[in-house]
Coordinates of C-alpha atoms and ligand atoms in Angstrom, one line a residue:
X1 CA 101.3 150.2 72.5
X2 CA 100.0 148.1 69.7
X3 CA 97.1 149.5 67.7
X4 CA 96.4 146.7 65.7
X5 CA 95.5 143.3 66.8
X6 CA 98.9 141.7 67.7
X7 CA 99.3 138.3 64.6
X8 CA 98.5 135.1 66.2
X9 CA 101.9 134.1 64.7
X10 CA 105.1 135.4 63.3
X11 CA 102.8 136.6 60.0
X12 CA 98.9 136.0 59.6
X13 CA 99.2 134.5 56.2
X14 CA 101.7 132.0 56.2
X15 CA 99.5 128.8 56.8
X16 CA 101.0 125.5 56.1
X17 CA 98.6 122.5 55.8
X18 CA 100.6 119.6 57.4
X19 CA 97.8 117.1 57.0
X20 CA 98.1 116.2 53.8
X21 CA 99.2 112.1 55.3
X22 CA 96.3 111.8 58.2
X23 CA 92.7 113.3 56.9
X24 CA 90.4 113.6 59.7
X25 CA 88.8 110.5 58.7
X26 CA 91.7 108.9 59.8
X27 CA 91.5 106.4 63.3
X28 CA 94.3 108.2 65.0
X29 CA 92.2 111.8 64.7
X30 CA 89.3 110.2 66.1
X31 CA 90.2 110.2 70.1
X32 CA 91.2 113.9 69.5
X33 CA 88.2 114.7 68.1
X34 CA 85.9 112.9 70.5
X35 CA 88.1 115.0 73.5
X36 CA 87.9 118.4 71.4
X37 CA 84.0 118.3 71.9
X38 CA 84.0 117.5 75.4
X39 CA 87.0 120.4 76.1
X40 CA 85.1 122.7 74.1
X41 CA 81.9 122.0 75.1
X42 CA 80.0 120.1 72.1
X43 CA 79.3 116.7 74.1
X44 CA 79.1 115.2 77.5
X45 CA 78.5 111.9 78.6
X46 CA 75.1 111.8 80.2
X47 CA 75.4 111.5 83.9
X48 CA 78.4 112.1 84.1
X49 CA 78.3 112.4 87.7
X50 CA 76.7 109.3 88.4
X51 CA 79.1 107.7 86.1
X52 CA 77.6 108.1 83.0
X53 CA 74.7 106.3 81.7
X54 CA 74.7 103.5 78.8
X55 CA 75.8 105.3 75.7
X56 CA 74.0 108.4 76.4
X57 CA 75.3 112.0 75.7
X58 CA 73.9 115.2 76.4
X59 CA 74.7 118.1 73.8
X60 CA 77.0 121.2 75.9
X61 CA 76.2 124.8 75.1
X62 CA 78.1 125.0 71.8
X63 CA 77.2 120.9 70.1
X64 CA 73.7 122.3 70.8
X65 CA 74.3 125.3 68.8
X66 CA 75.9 122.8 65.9
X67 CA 73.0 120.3 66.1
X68 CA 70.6 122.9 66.1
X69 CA 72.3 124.2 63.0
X70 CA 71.8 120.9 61.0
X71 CA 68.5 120.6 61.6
X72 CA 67.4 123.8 60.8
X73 CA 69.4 123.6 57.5
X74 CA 68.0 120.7 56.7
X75 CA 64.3 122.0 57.7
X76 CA 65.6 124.8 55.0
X77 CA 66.0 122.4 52.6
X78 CA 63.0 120.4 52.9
X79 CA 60.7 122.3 53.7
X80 CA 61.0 125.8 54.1
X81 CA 62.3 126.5 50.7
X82 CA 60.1 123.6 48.5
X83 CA 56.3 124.4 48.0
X84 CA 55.5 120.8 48.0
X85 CA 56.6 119.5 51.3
X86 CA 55.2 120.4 54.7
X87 CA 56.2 120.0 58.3
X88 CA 54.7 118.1 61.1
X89 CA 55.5 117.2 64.9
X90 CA 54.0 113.9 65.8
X91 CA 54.3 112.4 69.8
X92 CA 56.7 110.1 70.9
X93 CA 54.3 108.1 72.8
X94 CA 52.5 105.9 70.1
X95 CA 50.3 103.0 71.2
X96 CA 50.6 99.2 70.4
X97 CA 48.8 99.3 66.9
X98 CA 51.1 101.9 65.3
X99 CA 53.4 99.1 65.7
X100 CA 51.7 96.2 64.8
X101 CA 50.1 97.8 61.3
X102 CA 54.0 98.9 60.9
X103 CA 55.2 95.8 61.2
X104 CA 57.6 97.0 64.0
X105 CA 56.3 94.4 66.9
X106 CA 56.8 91.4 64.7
X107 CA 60.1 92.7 63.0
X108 CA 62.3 95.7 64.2
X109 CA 64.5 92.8 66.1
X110 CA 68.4 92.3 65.6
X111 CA 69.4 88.5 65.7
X112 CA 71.6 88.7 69.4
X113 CA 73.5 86.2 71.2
X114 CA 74.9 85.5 74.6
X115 CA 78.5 84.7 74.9
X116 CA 78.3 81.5 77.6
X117 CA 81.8 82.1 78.7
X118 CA 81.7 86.0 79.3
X119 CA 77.9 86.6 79.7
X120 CA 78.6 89.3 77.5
X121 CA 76.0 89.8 74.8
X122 CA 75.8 90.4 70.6
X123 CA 74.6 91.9 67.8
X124 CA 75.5 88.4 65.6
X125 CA 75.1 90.7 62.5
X126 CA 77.2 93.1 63.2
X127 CA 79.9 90.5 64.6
X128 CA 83.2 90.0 62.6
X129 CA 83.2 86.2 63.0
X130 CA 80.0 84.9 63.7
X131 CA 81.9 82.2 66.1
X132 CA 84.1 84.1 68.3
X133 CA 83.6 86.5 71.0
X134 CA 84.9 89.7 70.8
X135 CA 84.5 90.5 74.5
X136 CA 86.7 87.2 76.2
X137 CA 87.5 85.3 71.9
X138 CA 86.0 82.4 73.4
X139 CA 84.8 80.6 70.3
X140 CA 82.2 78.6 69.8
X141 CA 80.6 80.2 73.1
X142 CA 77.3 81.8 71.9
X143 CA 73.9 80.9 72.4
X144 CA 71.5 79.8 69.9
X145 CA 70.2 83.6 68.3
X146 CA 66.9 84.8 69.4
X147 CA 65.3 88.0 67.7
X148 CA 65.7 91.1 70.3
X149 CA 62.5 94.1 69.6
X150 CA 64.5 97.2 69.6
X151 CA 61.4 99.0 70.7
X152 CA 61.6 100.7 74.5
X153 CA 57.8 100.4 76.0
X154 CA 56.6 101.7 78.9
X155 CA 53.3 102.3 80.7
X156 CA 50.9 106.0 79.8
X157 CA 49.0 106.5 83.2
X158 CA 49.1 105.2 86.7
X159 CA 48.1 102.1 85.9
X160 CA 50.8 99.6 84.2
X161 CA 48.4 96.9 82.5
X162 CA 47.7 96.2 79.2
X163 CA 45.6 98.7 78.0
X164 CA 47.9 101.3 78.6
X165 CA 51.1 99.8 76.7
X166 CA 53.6 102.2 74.8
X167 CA 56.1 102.6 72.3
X168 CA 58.7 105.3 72.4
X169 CA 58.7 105.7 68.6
X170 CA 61.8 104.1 67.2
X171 CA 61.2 106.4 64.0
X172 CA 59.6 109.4 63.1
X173 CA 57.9 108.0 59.8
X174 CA 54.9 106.5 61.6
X175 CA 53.4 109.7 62.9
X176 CA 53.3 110.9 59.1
X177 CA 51.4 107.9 58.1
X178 CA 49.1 108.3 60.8
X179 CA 48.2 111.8 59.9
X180 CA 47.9 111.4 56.5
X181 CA 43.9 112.2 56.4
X182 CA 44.9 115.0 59.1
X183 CA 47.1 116.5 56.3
X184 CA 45.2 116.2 53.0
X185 CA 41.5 117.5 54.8
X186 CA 43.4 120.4 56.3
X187 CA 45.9 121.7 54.0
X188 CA 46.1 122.2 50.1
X189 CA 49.0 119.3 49.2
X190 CA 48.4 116.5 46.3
X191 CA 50.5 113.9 45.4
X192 CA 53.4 114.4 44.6
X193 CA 53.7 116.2 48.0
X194 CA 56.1 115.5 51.3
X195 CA 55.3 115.7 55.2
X196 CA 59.4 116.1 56.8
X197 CA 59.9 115.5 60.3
X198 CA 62.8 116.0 62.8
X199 CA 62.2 115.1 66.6
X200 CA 63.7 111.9 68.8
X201 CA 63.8 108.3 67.9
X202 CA 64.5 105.7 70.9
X203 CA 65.8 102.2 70.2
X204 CA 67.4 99.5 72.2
X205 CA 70.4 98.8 70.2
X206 CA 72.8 95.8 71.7
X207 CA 75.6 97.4 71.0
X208 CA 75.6 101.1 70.7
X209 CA 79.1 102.7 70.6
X210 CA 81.5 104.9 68.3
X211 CA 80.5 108.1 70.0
X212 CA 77.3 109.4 69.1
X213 CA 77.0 107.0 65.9
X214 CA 75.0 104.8 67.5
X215 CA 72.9 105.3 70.5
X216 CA 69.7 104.6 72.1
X217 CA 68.1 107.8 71.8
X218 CA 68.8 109.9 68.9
X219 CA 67.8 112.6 66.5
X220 CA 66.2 111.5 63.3
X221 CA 65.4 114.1 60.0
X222 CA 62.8 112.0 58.1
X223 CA 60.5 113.2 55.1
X224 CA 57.9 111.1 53.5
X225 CA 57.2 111.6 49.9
X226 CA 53.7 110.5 48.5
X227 CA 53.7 110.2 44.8
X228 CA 51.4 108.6 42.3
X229 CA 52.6 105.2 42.1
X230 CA 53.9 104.7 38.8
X231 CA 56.2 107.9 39.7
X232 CA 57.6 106.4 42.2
X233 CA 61.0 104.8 40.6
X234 CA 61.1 108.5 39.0
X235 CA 61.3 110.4 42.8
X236 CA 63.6 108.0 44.1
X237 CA 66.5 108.7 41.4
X238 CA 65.5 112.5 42.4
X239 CA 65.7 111.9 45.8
X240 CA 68.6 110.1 45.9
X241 CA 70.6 112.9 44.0
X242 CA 68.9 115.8 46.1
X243 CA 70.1 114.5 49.1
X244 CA 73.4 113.6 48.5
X245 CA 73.8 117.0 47.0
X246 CA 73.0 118.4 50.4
X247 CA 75.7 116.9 52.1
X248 CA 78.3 117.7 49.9
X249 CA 76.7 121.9 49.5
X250 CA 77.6 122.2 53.4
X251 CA 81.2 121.0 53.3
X252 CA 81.1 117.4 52.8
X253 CA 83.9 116.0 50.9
X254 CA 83.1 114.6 47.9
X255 CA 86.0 111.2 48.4
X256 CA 84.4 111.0 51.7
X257 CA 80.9 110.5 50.6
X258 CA 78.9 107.8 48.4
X259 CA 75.4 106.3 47.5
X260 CA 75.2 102.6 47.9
X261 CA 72.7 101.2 46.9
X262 CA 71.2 98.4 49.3
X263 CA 71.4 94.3 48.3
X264 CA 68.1 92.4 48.5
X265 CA 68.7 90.5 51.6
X266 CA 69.8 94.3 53.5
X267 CA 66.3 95.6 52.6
X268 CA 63.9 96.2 55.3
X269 CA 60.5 94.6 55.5
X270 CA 58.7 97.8 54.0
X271 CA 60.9 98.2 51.1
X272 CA 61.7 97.1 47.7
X273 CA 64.7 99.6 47.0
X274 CA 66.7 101.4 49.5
X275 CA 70.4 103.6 49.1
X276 CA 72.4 104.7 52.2
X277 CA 74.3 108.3 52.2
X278 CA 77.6 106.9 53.6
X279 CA 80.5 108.8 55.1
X280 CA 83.9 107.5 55.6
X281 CA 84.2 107.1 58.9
X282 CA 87.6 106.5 61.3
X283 CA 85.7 102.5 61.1
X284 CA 85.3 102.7 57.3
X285 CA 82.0 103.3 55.1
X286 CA 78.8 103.8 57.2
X287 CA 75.1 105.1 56.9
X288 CA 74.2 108.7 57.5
X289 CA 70.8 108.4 55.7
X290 CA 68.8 105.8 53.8
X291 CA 66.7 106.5 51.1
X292 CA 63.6 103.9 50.9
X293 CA 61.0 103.3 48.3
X294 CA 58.5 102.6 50.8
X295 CA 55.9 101.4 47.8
X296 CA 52.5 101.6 49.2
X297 CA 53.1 99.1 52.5
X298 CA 52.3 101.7 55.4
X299 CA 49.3 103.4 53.9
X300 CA 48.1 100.0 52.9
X301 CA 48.8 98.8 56.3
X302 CA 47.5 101.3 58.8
X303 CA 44.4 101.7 56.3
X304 CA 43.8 97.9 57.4
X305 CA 44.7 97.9 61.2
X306 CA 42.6 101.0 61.6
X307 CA 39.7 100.9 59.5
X308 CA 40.6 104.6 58.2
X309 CA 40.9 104.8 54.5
X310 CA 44.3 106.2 53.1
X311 CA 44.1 106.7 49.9
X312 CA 43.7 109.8 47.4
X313 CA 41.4 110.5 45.0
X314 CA 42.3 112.5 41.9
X315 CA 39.1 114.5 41.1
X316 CA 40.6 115.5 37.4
X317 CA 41.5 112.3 36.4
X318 CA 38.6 111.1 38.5
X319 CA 40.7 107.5 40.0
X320 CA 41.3 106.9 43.7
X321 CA 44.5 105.5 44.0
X322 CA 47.0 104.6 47.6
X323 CA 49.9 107.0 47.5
X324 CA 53.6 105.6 47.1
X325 CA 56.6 106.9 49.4
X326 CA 59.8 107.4 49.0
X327 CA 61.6 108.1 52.2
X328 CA 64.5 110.0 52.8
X329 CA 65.6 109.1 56.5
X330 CA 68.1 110.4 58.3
X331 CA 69.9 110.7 61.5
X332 CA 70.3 114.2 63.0
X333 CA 72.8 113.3 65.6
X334 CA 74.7 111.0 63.4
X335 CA 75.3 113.4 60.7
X336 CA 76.0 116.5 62.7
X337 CA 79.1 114.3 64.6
X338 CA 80.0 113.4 60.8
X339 CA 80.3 117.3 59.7
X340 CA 82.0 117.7 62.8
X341 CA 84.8 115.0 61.6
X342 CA 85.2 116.1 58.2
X343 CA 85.4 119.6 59.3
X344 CA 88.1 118.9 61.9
X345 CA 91.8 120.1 60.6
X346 CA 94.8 120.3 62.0
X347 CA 98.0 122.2 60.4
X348 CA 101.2 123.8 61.0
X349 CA 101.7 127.3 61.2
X350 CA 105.1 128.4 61.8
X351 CA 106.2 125.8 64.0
X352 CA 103.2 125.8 66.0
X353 CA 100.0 123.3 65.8
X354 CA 96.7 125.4 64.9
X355 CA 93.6 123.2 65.1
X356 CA 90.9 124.4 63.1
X357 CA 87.1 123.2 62.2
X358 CA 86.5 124.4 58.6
X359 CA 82.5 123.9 59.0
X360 CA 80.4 125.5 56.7
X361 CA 79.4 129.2 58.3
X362 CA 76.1 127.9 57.8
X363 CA 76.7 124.8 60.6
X364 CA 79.1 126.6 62.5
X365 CA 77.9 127.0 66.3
X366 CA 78.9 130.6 66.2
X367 CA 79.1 133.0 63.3
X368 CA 81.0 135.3 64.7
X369 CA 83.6 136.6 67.9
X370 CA 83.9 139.8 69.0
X371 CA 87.2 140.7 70.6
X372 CA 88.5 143.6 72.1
X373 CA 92.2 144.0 72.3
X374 CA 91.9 145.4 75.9
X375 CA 89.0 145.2 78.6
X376 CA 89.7 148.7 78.9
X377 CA 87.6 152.1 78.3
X378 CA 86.6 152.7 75.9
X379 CA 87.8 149.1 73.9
X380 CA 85.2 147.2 75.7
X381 CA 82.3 149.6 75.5
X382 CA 82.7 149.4 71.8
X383 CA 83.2 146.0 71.2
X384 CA 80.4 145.2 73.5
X385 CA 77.9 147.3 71.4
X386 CA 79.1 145.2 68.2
X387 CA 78.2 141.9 69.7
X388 CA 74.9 143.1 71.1
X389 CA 74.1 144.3 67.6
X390 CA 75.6 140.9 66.1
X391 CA 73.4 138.8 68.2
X392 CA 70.6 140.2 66.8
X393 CA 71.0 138.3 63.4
X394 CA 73.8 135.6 64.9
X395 CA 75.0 133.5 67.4
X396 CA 78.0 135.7 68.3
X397 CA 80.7 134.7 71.1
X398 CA 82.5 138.0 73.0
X399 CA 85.8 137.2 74.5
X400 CA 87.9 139.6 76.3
X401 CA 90.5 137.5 78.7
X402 CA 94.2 136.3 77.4
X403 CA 96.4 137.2 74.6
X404 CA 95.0 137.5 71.2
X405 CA 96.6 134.4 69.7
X406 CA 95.1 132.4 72.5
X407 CA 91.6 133.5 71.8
X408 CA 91.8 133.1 67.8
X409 CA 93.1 129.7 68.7
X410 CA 89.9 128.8 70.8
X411 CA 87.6 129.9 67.9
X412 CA 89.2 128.0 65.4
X413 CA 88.6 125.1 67.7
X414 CA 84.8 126.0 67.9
X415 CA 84.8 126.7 63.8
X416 CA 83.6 130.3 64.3
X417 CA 84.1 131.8 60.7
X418 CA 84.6 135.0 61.7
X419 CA 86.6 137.2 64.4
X420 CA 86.1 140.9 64.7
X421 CA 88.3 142.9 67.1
X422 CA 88.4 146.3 68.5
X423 CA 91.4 147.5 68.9
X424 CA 93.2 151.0 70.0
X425 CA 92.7 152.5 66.4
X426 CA 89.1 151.8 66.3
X427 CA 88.2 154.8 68.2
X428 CA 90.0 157.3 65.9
X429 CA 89.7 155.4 62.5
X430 CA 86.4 153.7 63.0
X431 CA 87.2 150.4 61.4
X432 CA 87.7 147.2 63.2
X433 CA 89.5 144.3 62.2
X434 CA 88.2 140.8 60.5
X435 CA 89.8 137.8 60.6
X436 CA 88.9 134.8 58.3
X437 CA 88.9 131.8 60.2
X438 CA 90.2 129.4 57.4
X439 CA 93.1 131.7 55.3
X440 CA 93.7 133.5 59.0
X441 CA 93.5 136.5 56.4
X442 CA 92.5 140.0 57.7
X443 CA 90.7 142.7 56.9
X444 CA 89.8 146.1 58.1
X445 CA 86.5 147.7 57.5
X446 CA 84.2 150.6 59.2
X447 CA 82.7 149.6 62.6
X448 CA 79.4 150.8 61.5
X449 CA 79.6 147.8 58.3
X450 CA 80.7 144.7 60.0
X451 CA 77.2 143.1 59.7
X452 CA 76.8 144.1 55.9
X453 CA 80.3 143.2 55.4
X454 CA 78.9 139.6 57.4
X455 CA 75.8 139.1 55.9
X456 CA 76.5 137.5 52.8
X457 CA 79.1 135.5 54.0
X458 CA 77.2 133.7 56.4
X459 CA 74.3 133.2 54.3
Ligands
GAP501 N1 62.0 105.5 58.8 C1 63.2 104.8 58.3 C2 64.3 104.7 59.3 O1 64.1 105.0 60.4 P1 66.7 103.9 59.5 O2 67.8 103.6 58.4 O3 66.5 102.8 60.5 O4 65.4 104.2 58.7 C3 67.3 106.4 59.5 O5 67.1 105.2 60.3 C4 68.5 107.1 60.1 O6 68.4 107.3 61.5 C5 69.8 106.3 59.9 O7 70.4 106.5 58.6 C6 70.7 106.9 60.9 O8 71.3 108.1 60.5 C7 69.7 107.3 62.0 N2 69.8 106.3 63.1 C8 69.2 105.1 63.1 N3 69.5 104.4 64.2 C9 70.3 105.2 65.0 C10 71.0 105.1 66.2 N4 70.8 104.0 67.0 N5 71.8 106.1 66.6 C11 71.9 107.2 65.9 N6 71.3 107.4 64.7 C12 70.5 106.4 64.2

């Protein structure tokens, strides 16, 4: 009988990259990408049951593991391990004059258009020819363009009048404005200081689509930097580099990410310099984050709608002066489907196709997979005692059906960086085996050190 885990292939160490001509930011990887997280559980269309439901997707056991994974490294970054930036959760629900002071009622609207011939309707913006449909290429069929609000309301309470009118927040930056007396009265920041965010955004896009790149109710990851104002130009080079560093620390490839900085008629109304995080997509260059010098509009503004001053007052230099923000704003659903592309891999390894996603340990949904050769005594016993103990620090996955091979194969697919397995030796020599997800290299190291031996690698 075989004592040692029997190779996946021929030899463990004899990977071949074959995908030197199709990167995963190719168009052709793209459908089997989008049906590798629905066969492996990352994404489901919402309702799917009833059909689905208008470009909504709910996140399976393991993309929630993966999302998770991006906020919380984010979080890491911005907050947890910064002394100048603190966290907040503000509600969904925001009433009318969050809006208005924003600026959001009179213009979060896209310019759309109604196609006379297909009734089918546009984003005129985002159309490729201003003049032609892309649904029936009728041209010259659209309707004059009116401005669409993006905002979803609805009614808080039984009663659905006027008075009790309601946003669901199509960003997370508002809340931090409101609360800006909340946070200097109760905590110890000054300027330059941060409030970060993550939590859902809802907006009524016209044309959602490419997955979950752009849909109606998303994740965002937003941060709000107050500094004095003639710092501000200063903190948005910083920003700028810091978070473009961050993409690129947890795998990112560099030819696959850039800065661009934003042309004067793409700004929005609150801002006077804005640069976009962009990934190379399947569809080209697109936005993963924008990074806004907000100036001092929304302080100004809510100060005004609500009679509340926002402002700060520097007691050693003794001037009161109105905070400006820079804003780096991104999307947590957006950028976790981006990782997931860039991670995807697909190579040869002795005549057989091994599909692999190299994510960062860091974003991977599990850290680690415990396997036992055989689901017999006392295999199993042990190798279900190393994944209790794993899952104390980890999210650890224990698999004990089908060949060995089979089950490497499926955590390569899930981008677990690490598979330990108990095999027939383990119970004389006390070692186990480790095999490296991305080199397929293995190791074998004493039972009792697998989550020392883990530790650092997973850091
Ligand atoms: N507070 C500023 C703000 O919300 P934004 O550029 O409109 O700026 C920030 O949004 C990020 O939120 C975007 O870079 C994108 O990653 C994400 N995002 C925006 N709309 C989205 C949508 N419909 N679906 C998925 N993500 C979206």
């Amino acid at each position: 009988m075989s004592d040692t885990p029997s190779p996946e292939f021929a030899s463990s160490n004899d990977a071949t990259p074959s995908n030197d001509a199709t990167p995963s930011n190719d168009p052709g990887r793209f459908d089997q990408i989008v049906n590798l997280t629905k066969r492996r559980g990352f994404v489901y269309p919402s309702a799917e049951i009833y059909g689905g439901f208008r470009s909504t997707w709910d996140y399976g056991p393991v993309g929630v593991l993966l999302l998770r994974n991006v906020k919380d490294a984010w979080w890491r970054a911005m907050v947890q391990q910064r002394d100048d930036v603190v966290g907040l959760d503000a509600s969904i629900l925001t009433p009318p004059a969050v809006w208005e002071a924003s600026g959001h009622l009179t213009n979060f609207t896209d310019p759309l258009v109604d196609c006379k011939k297909c009734g089918q309707r546009w984003r005129l913006d985002k159309l490729e020819d201003p003049d032609k449909c892309p649904g029936c290429k009728a041209t010259g069929s659209f309707t004059e363009p009116r401005n669409f609000n993006l905002m979803f309301s609805t009614h808080a309470g039984p009663v659905a009048d006027e008075g009790a009118l309601a946003y669901l927040r199509p960003e997370t930056a508002q809340g931090m404005f409101t609360n800006f007396k909340n946070i200097i009265n109760t905590t110890r920041v000054r300027p330059p200081f941060g409030v970060a965010q993550v939590g859902k955004s809802f907006r009524n896009e016209i044309t959602p689509g490419n997955f979950v790149f752009r849909t109606r109710e998303f994740e965002q990851m937003e941060m709000e930097y107050f500094v004095p104002p003639e710092d501000a130009e200063k903190y948005y080079e910083y920003w700028k580099a810091e978070r473009e560093r961050w993409y690129l620390e947890l795998g990112m490839p560099r030819e696959s990410l850039r800065l661009r900085e934003h042309e004067a008629d793409e700004l929005s109304h609150y801002s006077s310099a804005t640069a976009d995080v962009e990934y190379l997509f399947p569809w080209g260059w697109d936005e993963l984050e924008g990074i806004a010098n907000r100036g001092d509009f929304d302080l100004k503004a809510h100060t005004e709608r609500s009679g509340e001053r926002l402002d700060w007052f520097d007691q050693a230099e003794g001037v009161r002066y109105v905070p400006h923000v820079i804003e780096p704003a991104a999307g947590a659903t957006r950028t976790a489907f981006a990782f997931l592309l860039a991670a995807y891999d697909v190579e040869e390894v002795r005549g057989e196709e091994r599909v692999v996603l190299r994510l960062h340990p860091r974003l991977a949904p599990y850290k680690v997979a415990v396997l036992p050769l055989s689901k017999k005594s006392p295999l199993q016993e042990t190798a279900r005692a190393l994944a209790a103990e794993l899952r104390d620090e980890w999210s650890c996955e224990y698999d004990e059906n089908q060949a060995i091979g089979r089950r490497y194969r499926r955590q390569d697919e899930l981008g677990t960086p690490y598979c330990v397995t108990v095999d027939f030796e383990t119970s004389e020599d006390g070692a186990v085996t480790i095999r490296d997800r991305d080199s397929m290299e293995q190791v074998r190291i004493p039972l009792e050190g697998v989550a020392d031996w883990l530790r650092p690698r997973l850091k």
